[in-house]
Short mmCIF file of C-alpha atoms in Angstrom, two decimals:
data_model
loop_
_atom_site.label_atom_id
_atom_site.label_comp_id
_atom_site.label_asym_id
_atom_site.label_seq_id
_atom_site.Cartn_x
_atom_site.Cartn_y
_atom_site.Cartn_z
CA MET O 6 -30.16 25.37 -5.90
CA ARG O 7 -30.93 23.24 -2.93
CA LYS O 8 -32.85 20.75 -4.94
CA PHE O 9 -29.92 20.52 -7.46
CA LYS O 10 -27.54 19.80 -4.43
CA LYS O 11 -29.75 17.20 -3.12
CA GLN O 12 -30.11 15.61 -6.58
CA ALA O 13 -26.34 15.71 -7.15
CA ALA O 14 -25.74 14.16 -3.69
CA LEU O 15 -28.23 11.37 -4.45
CA LEU O 16 -26.79 10.74 -7.97
CA LEU O 17 -23.23 10.53 -6.38
CA THR O 18 -24.36 8.14 -3.71
CA LEU O 19 -26.23 5.90 -6.21
CA THR O 20 -23.26 5.89 -8.61
CA SER O 21 -20.88 5.01 -5.64
CA LEU O 22 -23.09 2.20 -4.45
CA PHE O 23 -23.53 0.92 -8.04
CA ALA O 24 -19.72 0.87 -8.35
CA PHE O 25 -19.29 -0.77 -5.00
CA VAL O 26 -21.87 -3.69 -5.66
CA ASN O 27 -20.50 -4.36 -9.23
CA CYS O 28 -16.89 -4.54 -7.86
CA PHE O 29 -17.51 -7.22 -5.20
CA GLU O 30 -19.17 -10.57 -5.43
CA LEU O 31 -21.64 -11.07 -2.67
CA GLY O 32 -21.21 -14.49 -1.18
CA GLU O 33 -18.25 -16.73 -1.57
CA SER O 34 -15.19 -14.54 -2.27
CA LYS O 35 -13.04 -15.00 -5.42
CA LYS O 36 -9.99 -13.36 -6.69
CA SER O 37 -10.54 -10.31 -8.87
CA ASP O 38 -7.77 -9.40 -11.38
CA ASP O 39 -10.04 -7.81 -13.88
CA PRO O 40 -8.49 -4.40 -14.72
CA ALA O 41 -11.86 -2.88 -15.20
CA THR O 42 -13.17 -4.04 -11.73
CA LEU O 43 -9.91 -2.66 -10.16
CA ALA O 44 -10.21 0.57 -11.90
CA LEU O 45 -13.84 0.81 -10.59
CA VAL O 46 -12.62 0.16 -7.03
CA ALA O 47 -10.01 2.88 -7.45
CA LEU O 48 -12.45 5.38 -8.99
CA ALA O 49 -14.99 4.75 -6.23
CA GLY O 50 -12.68 5.77 -3.72
CA LEU O 51 -12.22 2.14 -2.26
CA ASN O 52 -8.45 2.29 -1.68
CA PRO O 53 -8.87 0.93 1.85
CA ILE O 54 -5.55 2.54 3.20
CA ALA O 55 -5.88 5.95 1.46
CA GLY O 56 -4.69 8.65 3.84
CA ASN O 57 -1.77 10.65 5.13
CA TYR O 58 0.37 8.76 7.81
CA ASN O 59 3.39 8.81 9.83
CA TYR O 60 4.94 5.38 10.03
CA TYR O 61 6.78 3.40 12.61
CA ASN O 62 8.74 0.15 12.67
CA GLY O 63 6.55 -2.72 13.88
CA THR O 64 4.44 -2.84 16.92
CA VAL O 65 4.47 -0.18 19.42
CA ASP O 66 6.65 -2.27 21.68
CA TYR O 67 9.18 -3.09 18.96
CA ALA O 68 12.69 -2.68 20.49
CA GLY O 69 14.39 -1.80 17.21
CA GLY O 70 17.49 -3.27 15.78
CA THR O 71 20.86 -2.49 14.24
CA TYR O 72 19.49 -0.60 11.31
CA THR O 73 15.91 -0.17 12.70
CA ALA O 74 14.45 2.52 14.95
CA PRO O 75 12.14 1.32 17.75
CA GLY O 76 8.39 1.21 17.38
CA ASN O 77 7.76 4.54 19.15
CA GLU O 78 9.89 6.54 16.76
CA ILE O 79 8.52 8.02 13.57
CA VAL O 80 10.71 6.85 10.60
CA GLY O 81 8.88 8.36 7.77
CA THR O 82 5.53 9.21 6.13
CA TYR O 83 3.12 7.59 3.62
CA ASN O 84 0.70 9.68 1.67
CA ILE O 85 -1.59 7.34 -0.22
CA SER O 86 -4.19 8.45 -2.58
CA LEU O 87 -6.23 6.79 -5.28
CA SER O 88 -3.40 7.20 -7.74
CA LEU O 89 -0.19 7.48 -5.82
CA VAL O 90 1.75 5.90 -2.84
CA ALA O 91 4.35 8.68 -1.77
CA GLN O 92 6.84 7.28 0.83
CA THR O 93 9.34 9.47 2.72
CA MET O 94 12.08 7.60 4.54
CA PHE O 95 13.72 9.85 7.21
CA ASP O 96 17.57 9.43 7.56
CA ALA O 97 19.47 12.06 9.48
CA THR O 98 22.89 10.67 8.43
CA TYR O 99 22.36 10.37 4.60
CA GLY O 100 19.30 12.53 4.05
CA ASN O 101 15.68 11.40 3.18
CA SER O 102 14.82 9.11 0.49
CA TYR O 103 11.66 9.39 -1.45
CA LEU O 104 9.49 6.87 -3.47
CA TYR O 105 6.57 7.92 -5.68
CA GLY O 106 4.66 4.83 -6.86
CA GLU O 107 1.93 5.50 -9.40
CA ILE O 108 -0.77 2.97 -8.56
CA GLN O 109 -1.19 0.49 -11.39
CA GLU O 110 -3.80 -1.92 -9.78
CA ILE O 111 -5.23 -2.50 -6.30
CA ASP O 112 -6.13 -6.15 -5.28
CA THR O 113 -8.32 -5.98 -2.26
CA ASN O 114 -8.46 -9.74 -2.04
CA LYS O 115 -4.71 -10.11 -1.64
CA LYS O 116 -4.49 -6.72 0.08
CA VAL O 117 -1.85 -5.48 -2.18
CA ILE O 118 -1.23 -2.25 -4.29
CA TYR O 119 0.95 -2.48 -7.30
CA VAL O 120 2.98 0.56 -8.24
CA ARG O 121 5.40 1.92 -10.84
CA PHE O 122 7.96 4.35 -9.35
CA ARG O 123 8.31 7.64 -11.05
CA GLY O 124 11.48 9.15 -12.43
CA ASP O 125 11.66 11.47 -9.32
CA SER O 126 11.97 8.66 -6.91
CA SER O 127 15.24 8.33 -4.92
CA PHE O 128 15.70 4.89 -6.42
CA SER O 129 13.88 2.03 -8.48
CA GLN O 130 12.78 4.73 -11.11
CA GLY O 131 10.67 3.15 -13.72
CA ASN O 132 10.45 -0.12 -12.03
CA TYR O 133 7.40 -2.03 -10.47
CA ALA O 134 6.87 -3.07 -7.09
CA TRP O 135 4.03 -3.90 -4.51
CA TYR O 136 2.92 -2.64 -1.10
CA ARG O 137 1.01 -5.45 0.96
CA TRP O 138 -1.01 -4.29 3.84
CA ILE O 139 -2.71 -5.99 6.75
CA VAL O 140 -4.82 -4.85 9.72
CA LYS O 141 -3.83 -6.54 13.08
CA ASP O 142 -5.04 -5.56 16.64
CA GLY O 143 -6.75 -2.49 15.17
CA LYS O 144 -3.46 -1.09 13.58
CA THR O 145 -2.75 -1.01 9.67
CA TYR O 146 0.70 -2.25 8.63
CA VAL O 147 2.27 -2.16 5.36
CA CYS O 148 5.30 -4.22 3.91
CA PRO O 149 7.05 -2.65 0.87
CA ASP O 150 8.38 -4.84 -1.89
CA LEU O 151 11.95 -5.56 -0.99
CA SER O 152 12.35 -8.41 -3.38
CA ASP O 153 13.84 -7.90 -6.93
CA VAL O 154 12.55 -4.38 -7.60
CA SER O 155 15.44 -3.57 -9.80
CA THR O 156 14.54 -6.33 -12.23
CA GLN O 157 10.79 -5.83 -12.11
CA THR O 158 10.30 -3.99 -15.32
CA THR O 159 6.69 -4.89 -15.95
CA LEU O 160 3.59 -5.00 -13.89
CA ALA O 161 3.40 -8.80 -14.63
CA SER O 162 6.72 -9.42 -12.98
CA ALA O 163 5.77 -7.57 -9.92
CA LYS O 164 2.39 -9.52 -9.86
CA ASP O 165 4.42 -12.72 -10.25
CA ASP O 166 6.21 -12.30 -6.86
CA ASP O 167 5.01 -14.75 -4.18
CA LEU O 168 3.81 -12.45 -1.57
CA ASN O 169 3.91 -14.95 1.11
CA TYR O 170 7.62 -15.78 0.22
CA TYR O 171 8.63 -12.05 0.85
CA SER O 172 6.33 -10.97 3.58
CA ASP O 173 4.82 -12.86 6.63
CA PRO O 174 1.93 -11.13 8.18
CA SER O 175 2.07 -13.28 11.39
CA ASP O 176 5.48 -11.70 12.31
CA ILE O 177 4.87 -8.01 12.40
CA ASN O 178 8.37 -7.21 13.84
CA ALA O 179 10.45 -9.32 11.55
CA GLY O 180 8.28 -10.65 8.65
CA CYS O 181 8.87 -7.98 5.96
CA GLY O 182 11.64 -8.47 3.25
CA LEU O 183 12.05 -12.24 3.87
CA ASN O 184 14.31 -13.98 1.28
CA SER O 185 15.13 -10.92 -0.37
CA GLY O 186 18.77 -10.49 0.38
CA PHE O 187 17.88 -8.20 3.14
CA ASP O 188 17.61 -8.99 6.87
CA PRO O 189 14.02 -9.51 7.85
CA ALA O 190 12.53 -6.15 8.60
CA PRO O 191 9.59 -5.02 10.60
CA TRP O 192 6.28 -4.05 8.76
CA SER O 193 5.63 -0.26 8.90
CA ARG O 194 2.97 0.68 11.26
CA LEU O 195 0.74 3.45 9.80
CA GLU O 196 -0.72 6.11 12.08
CA LEU O 197 -2.75 9.00 10.65
CA ASN O 198 -1.13 12.42 11.01
#
């Protein structure tokens, strides 16, 4: 039995290593939109932001705004797996909102996850969107798609969004939701719970 466990562990390690090596170019980086490559990345467990998180607005010292809580107050949760981004937004006044985005593609070069919202989401059911992430000063931040989600009825339309037009990773406290019709919002800071 021990020999079998060792062989199984070795086989799993080799398979993971093979998938990892074949998913990435060694040397000069290039864009990878190949669905087979992205599927291998997901299958190999390479969703770099998978985990269960509490999320906060912006940086730890973010003062908050008219409609946003300060950076030291939990405003929701993200539960991110290889196949789903589940987001809960806390709201004591109107009740919590829920988004369940089935992962369609992960682009590790652009640092974006493309999703299609399930029918049990609080809004945007059946539509496509993206979640962009960055790591800055040792913290992981996410900017959810606040562009034209209601008109993004295909994966291609979500992928056509200009990520830099709608999100600015250089401004964590006001760089999310730019040019979307909403006031610029802070990126969401993820902290493992």
